Each structure stands twice: as structure tokens, then as C-alpha cells.
Amino acid sequence: MDNVAVVVDDLAAATAFFIELGLELEGEAQVEGAVPDRMTGLDGVRSAIAMMRTPDGHSRLELTKFLAPAAVGGGADAPAPNTLGLHRVMFAVDDLDDTVARLRRHGAELLGEVVQYEDAYRLCDLRGPSGIIVALAQRLG
């Protein structure tokens, strides 16, 4: 897998959120023209992207803000944890409580509770920028 793309409404806020989570900004760009139009099946695509890299260098997250055409959905229509299709991205963290506290300063809210799965993990789901769901997993032991 090369990357997972997430459409956001505030690119700067989403970038800051994922930097707080430990990702590194790999680069930023504006894309437009025939290639993104043909790839997406949309006309007049113009977007700003921020490519984020996980600290281990093995995974990337592409944050995309559509300047044209406007993004659709989100807000009150943001997906719930039981929505069909891609609905969340999970990140491994060393200290779940500290990570949740830091992400709350960026507007994140717990969807449910922090839970423990057997003696293996502490887990939670957060609502992050643009209504996306971000899951966190802290391995125990």
C-alpha cells in the first residue's frame, strides 16, 4: 500500500493534528489539471495535499483539501463506526492517555471509551479533523 487519503476541510488543522500524533510532514503540493480530473472522474479538480509519513517510514497518509469542486458530506454526515466502507485509520501509540490528551487540544473527541482488550491492548476511537475517525492502539506488556 502506498498511502491512505483523507479529505479534510482545514488542511492546516489536520496537518497539525497528525503531527501531534507523531507523523512527519513529507511534503505539500497543489494538484490540478487533466490528470486528477481523469483519475477522479471530476471536472476542474484543484486540491492542496499534505503527505504525512509515519515515524517508522513504512506508511503514509495523504491529507487532501478540495479547493474545486467543493468537498461533500462531513460534519453531521460524517461516518459512524458502523458505516460501510473505509471509516477509520488506526495508529499504534506508546502512551494512549497522553496521546488522547494531546489530540484533544486539536479538537479530537472520544467516540466511546478507552477500553482494554484482554492483556494485549488499550484501544479507543476518536473523532478527528473533518469528522474522520482515528483509532489508537497501545500494546500492553
PDB file of C-alpha atoms in Angstrom:
ATOM      1  CA  MET A   1       0.000   0.000   0.000  1.00  0.00           C
ATOM      2  CA  ASP A   2       1.363   3.412  -0.900  1.00  0.00           C
ATOM      3  CA  ASN A   3      -0.957   5.612   1.185  1.00  0.00           C
ATOM      4  CA  VAL A   4      -4.433   6.248   2.549  1.00  0.00           C
ATOM      5  CA  ALA A   5      -6.069   9.528   1.512  1.00  0.00           C
ATOM      6  CA  VAL A   6      -8.360  11.521   3.772  1.00  0.00           C
ATOM      7  CA  VAL A   7     -10.336  14.538   2.522  1.00  0.00           C
ATOM      8  CA  VAL A   8     -10.317  17.377   5.054  1.00  0.00           C
ATOM      9  CA  ASP A   9     -11.838  20.846   5.202  1.00  0.00           C
ATOM     10  CA  ASP A  10      -8.955  22.516   7.070  1.00  0.00           C
ATOM     11  CA  LEU A  11      -5.607  21.259   5.793  1.00  0.00           C
ATOM     12  CA  ALA A  12      -3.514  23.192   8.319  1.00  0.00           C
ATOM     13  CA  ALA A  13      -5.537  21.902  11.288  1.00  0.00           C
ATOM     14  CA  ALA A  14      -5.466  18.310  10.004  1.00  0.00           C
ATOM     15  CA  THR A  15      -1.715  18.513   9.404  1.00  0.00           C
ATOM     16  CA  ALA A  16      -1.161  19.829  12.947  1.00  0.00           C
ATOM     17  CA  PHE A  17      -3.371  17.038  14.351  1.00  0.00           C
ATOM     18  CA  PHE A  18      -1.375  14.288  12.652  1.00  0.00           C
ATOM     19  CA  ILE A  19       1.972  15.916  13.528  1.00  0.00           C
ATOM     20  CA  GLU A  20       0.791  15.837  17.171  1.00  0.00           C
ATOM     21  CA  LEU A  21       0.065  12.135  16.660  1.00  0.00           C
ATOM     22  CA  GLY A  22       3.688  11.639  15.595  1.00  0.00           C
ATOM     23  CA  LEU A  23       3.503  11.682  11.804  1.00  0.00           C
ATOM     24  CA  GLU A  24       6.012  13.752   9.860  1.00  0.00           C
ATOM     25  CA  LEU A  25       5.175  16.142   7.036  1.00  0.00           C
ATOM     26  CA  GLU A  26       6.838  14.676   3.956  1.00  0.00           C
ATOM     27  CA  GLY A  27       5.695  17.392   1.559  1.00  0.00           C
ATOM     28  CA  GLU A  28       2.906  19.636   0.341  1.00  0.00           C
ATOM     29  CA  ALA A  29       1.626  20.297  -3.165  1.00  0.00           C
ATOM     30  CA  GLN A  30      -1.214  21.709  -5.217  1.00  0.00           C
ATOM     31  CA  VAL A  31      -2.644  19.454  -7.898  1.00  0.00           C
ATOM     32  CA  GLU A  32      -4.918  20.330 -10.789  1.00  0.00           C
ATOM     33  CA  GLY A  33      -5.418  19.667 -14.450  1.00  0.00           C
ATOM     34  CA  ALA A  34      -6.189  16.725 -16.694  1.00  0.00           C
ATOM     35  CA  VAL A  35      -4.501  14.010 -14.612  1.00  0.00           C
ATOM     36  CA  PRO A  36      -6.506  14.488 -11.376  1.00  0.00           C
ATOM     37  CA  ASP A  37      -9.666  15.192 -13.420  1.00  0.00           C
ATOM     38  CA  ARG A  38      -9.324  11.940 -15.317  1.00  0.00           C
ATOM     39  CA  MET A  39      -8.273   9.940 -12.256  1.00  0.00           C
ATOM     40  CA  THR A  40     -11.194  11.099 -10.068  1.00  0.00           C
ATOM     41  CA  GLY A  41     -13.833  11.454 -12.788  1.00  0.00           C
ATOM     42  CA  LEU A  42     -14.463  15.029 -11.656  1.00  0.00           C
ATOM     43  CA  ASP A  43     -14.096  18.189 -13.743  1.00  0.00           C
ATOM     44  CA  GLY A  44     -11.929  21.111 -12.667  1.00  0.00           C
ATOM     45  CA  VAL A  45     -10.165  19.398  -9.783  1.00  0.00           C
ATOM     46  CA  ARG A  46      -7.919  21.683  -7.815  1.00  0.00           C
ATOM     47  CA  SER A  47      -6.677  20.470  -4.462  1.00  0.00           C
ATOM     48  CA  ALA A  48      -3.992  21.036  -1.875  1.00  0.00           C
ATOM     49  CA  ILE A  49      -2.350  17.992  -0.349  1.00  0.00           C
ATOM     50  CA  ALA A  50      -0.076  17.291   2.594  1.00  0.00           C
ATOM     51  CA  MET A  51       1.703  13.932   2.562  1.00  0.00           C
ATOM     52  CA  MET A  52       2.329  12.643   6.074  1.00  0.00           C
ATOM     53  CA  ARG A  53       4.746   9.795   6.890  1.00  0.00           C
ATOM     54  CA  THR A  54       4.606   7.523   9.933  1.00  0.00           C
ATOM     55  CA  PRO A  55       7.700   7.628  12.151  1.00  0.00           C
ATOM     56  CA  ASP A  56       8.786   4.148  11.023  1.00  0.00           C
ATOM     57  CA  GLY A  57       8.742   5.343   7.400  1.00  0.00           C
ATOM     58  CA  HIS A  58       6.577   2.442   6.216  1.00  0.00           C
ATOM     59  CA  SER A  59       3.192   4.161   5.823  1.00  0.00           C
ATOM     60  CA  ARG A  60       1.851   7.430   4.509  1.00  0.00           C
ATOM     61  CA  LEU A  61      -1.343   9.411   4.950  1.00  0.00           C
ATOM     62  CA  GLU A  62      -2.367  11.885   2.239  1.00  0.00           C
ATOM     63  CA  LEU A  63      -4.442  14.771   3.559  1.00  0.00           C
ATOM     64  CA  THR A  64      -6.400  16.412   0.725  1.00  0.00           C
ATOM     65  CA  LYS A  65      -8.354  19.668   0.734  1.00  0.00           C
ATOM     66  CA  PHE A  66     -10.509  20.074  -2.367  1.00  0.00           C
ATOM     67  CA  LEU A  67     -10.465  23.685  -3.498  1.00  0.00           C
ATOM     68  CA  ALA A  68     -12.637  22.763  -6.508  1.00  0.00           C
ATOM     69  CA  PRO A  69     -15.039  21.137  -6.773  1.00  0.00           C
ATOM     70  CA  ALA A  70     -16.046  21.566  -3.155  1.00  0.00           C
ATOM     71  CA  ALA A  71     -15.885  18.542  -0.851  1.00  0.00           C
ATOM     72  CA  VAL A  72     -19.211  16.913   0.008  1.00  0.00           C
ATOM     73  CA  GLY A  73     -20.506  15.316   3.208  1.00  0.00           C
ATOM     74  CA  GLY A  74     -18.711  15.526   6.527  1.00  0.00           C
ATOM     75  CA  GLY A  75     -19.907  17.416   9.576  1.00  0.00           C
ATOM     76  CA  ALA A  76     -23.144  15.909  10.854  1.00  0.00           C
ATOM     77  CA  ASP A  77     -22.952  13.466   7.905  1.00  0.00           C
ATOM     78  CA  ALA A  78     -19.519  12.135   8.943  1.00  0.00           C
ATOM     79  CA  PRO A  79     -19.406   8.344   9.024  1.00  0.00           C
ATOM     80  CA  ALA A  80     -20.196   6.410  12.155  1.00  0.00           C
ATOM     81  CA  PRO A  81     -18.056   3.449  13.248  1.00  0.00           C
ATOM     82  CA  ASN A  82     -20.564   1.073  11.630  1.00  0.00           C
ATOM     83  CA  THR A  83     -20.648   2.793   8.205  1.00  0.00           C
ATOM     84  CA  LEU A  84     -19.924   0.509   5.254  1.00  0.00           C
ATOM     85  CA  GLY A  85     -16.609   1.139   3.551  1.00  0.00           C
ATOM     86  CA  LEU A  86     -13.423   2.731   4.803  1.00  0.00           C
ATOM     87  CA  HIS A  87     -14.214   4.539   8.016  1.00  0.00           C
ATOM     88  CA  ARG A  88     -11.126   4.829  10.197  1.00  0.00           C
ATOM     89  CA  VAL A  89      -7.355   4.709  10.363  1.00  0.00           C
ATOM     90  CA  MET A  90      -5.664   3.108  13.395  1.00  0.00           C
ATOM     91  CA  PHE A  91      -2.305   4.186  14.769  1.00  0.00           C
ATOM     92  CA  ALA A  92      -0.071   2.412  17.266  1.00  0.00           C
ATOM     93  CA  VAL A  93       0.932   4.664  20.165  1.00  0.00           C
ATOM     94  CA  ASP A  94       3.241   4.229  23.151  1.00  0.00           C
ATOM     95  CA  ASP A  95       1.054   6.098  25.673  1.00  0.00           C
ATOM     96  CA  LEU A  96      -2.649   6.160  24.853  1.00  0.00           C
ATOM     97  CA  ASP A  97      -3.688   8.535  27.656  1.00  0.00           C
ATOM     98  CA  ASP A  98      -1.012  11.097  26.750  1.00  0.00           C
ATOM     99  CA  THR A  99      -1.870  10.847  23.048  1.00  0.00           C
ATOM    100  CA  VAL A 100      -5.600  11.358  23.694  1.00  0.00           C
ATOM    101  CA  ALA A 101      -4.857  14.393  25.875  1.00  0.00           C
ATOM    102  CA  ARG A 102      -2.606  15.938  23.205  1.00  0.00           C
ATOM    103  CA  LEU A 103      -5.121  15.281  20.402  1.00  0.00           C
ATOM    104  CA  ARG A 104      -7.955  16.791  22.449  1.00  0.00           C
ATOM    105  CA  ARG A 105      -6.079  20.100  22.244  1.00  0.00           C
ATOM    106  CA  HIS A 106      -6.576  19.747  18.462  1.00  0.00           C
ATOM    107  CA  GLY A 107     -10.336  19.191  18.794  1.00  0.00           C
ATOM    108  CA  ALA A 108     -10.413  15.375  18.999  1.00  0.00           C
ATOM    109  CA  GLU A 109     -13.256  13.794  20.943  1.00  0.00           C
ATOM    110  CA  LEU A 110     -13.614  10.215  22.140  1.00  0.00           C
ATOM    111  CA  LEU A 111     -16.458   8.389  20.394  1.00  0.00           C
ATOM    112  CA  GLY A 112     -16.852   5.932  23.252  1.00  0.00           C
ATOM    113  CA  GLU A 113     -14.438   4.948  25.980  1.00  0.00           C
ATOM    114  CA  VAL A 114     -10.829   3.889  26.289  1.00  0.00           C
ATOM    115  CA  VAL A 115     -11.065   0.113  26.614  1.00  0.00           C
ATOM    116  CA  GLN A 116      -8.712  -2.754  27.325  1.00  0.00           C
ATOM    117  CA  TYR A 117      -8.738  -5.838  25.106  1.00  0.00           C
ATOM    118  CA  GLU A 118      -7.597  -8.781  27.196  1.00  0.00           C
ATOM    119  CA  ASP A 119      -3.981  -8.277  28.331  1.00  0.00           C
ATOM    120  CA  ALA A 120      -2.922  -7.201  24.861  1.00  0.00           C
ATOM    121  CA  TYR A 121      -4.119  -3.650  24.039  1.00  0.00           C
ATOM    122  CA  ARG A 122      -5.705  -0.436  25.236  1.00  0.00           C
ATOM    123  CA  LEU A 123      -7.862   0.975  22.443  1.00  0.00           C
ATOM    124  CA  CYS A 124     -10.087   3.921  21.575  1.00  0.00           C
ATOM    125  CA  ASP A 125     -11.804   5.664  18.678  1.00  0.00           C
ATOM    126  CA  LEU A 126     -11.597   9.449  18.316  1.00  0.00           C
ATOM    127  CA  ARG A 127     -13.399  11.873  16.033  1.00  0.00           C
ATOM    128  CA  GLY A 128     -10.611  13.934  14.462  1.00  0.00           C
ATOM    129  CA  PRO A 129     -10.387  16.741  11.910  1.00  0.00           C
ATOM    130  CA  SER A 130     -13.202  16.974   9.356  1.00  0.00           C
ATOM    131  CA  GLY A 131     -15.137  14.327  11.286  1.00  0.00           C
ATOM    132  CA  ILE A 132     -12.804  11.437  10.438  1.00  0.00           C
ATOM    133  CA  ILE A 133     -12.424   8.565  12.866  1.00  0.00           C
ATOM    134  CA  VAL A 134      -8.928   7.858  14.155  1.00  0.00           C
ATOM    135  CA  ALA A 135      -8.334   4.772  16.304  1.00  0.00           C
ATOM    136  CA  LEU A 136      -5.431   4.410  18.714  1.00  0.00           C
ATOM    137  CA  ALA A 137      -3.882   1.179  19.976  1.00  0.00           C
ATOM    138  CA  GLN A 138      -1.389   0.860  22.818  1.00  0.00           C
ATOM    139  CA  ARG A 139       0.195  -2.592  23.083  1.00  0.00           C
ATOM    140  CA  LEU A 140       0.437  -3.784  26.677  1.00  0.00           C
ATOM    141  CA  GLY A 141       3.296  -5.727  28.203  1.00  0.00           C
TER     142      GLY A 141
END
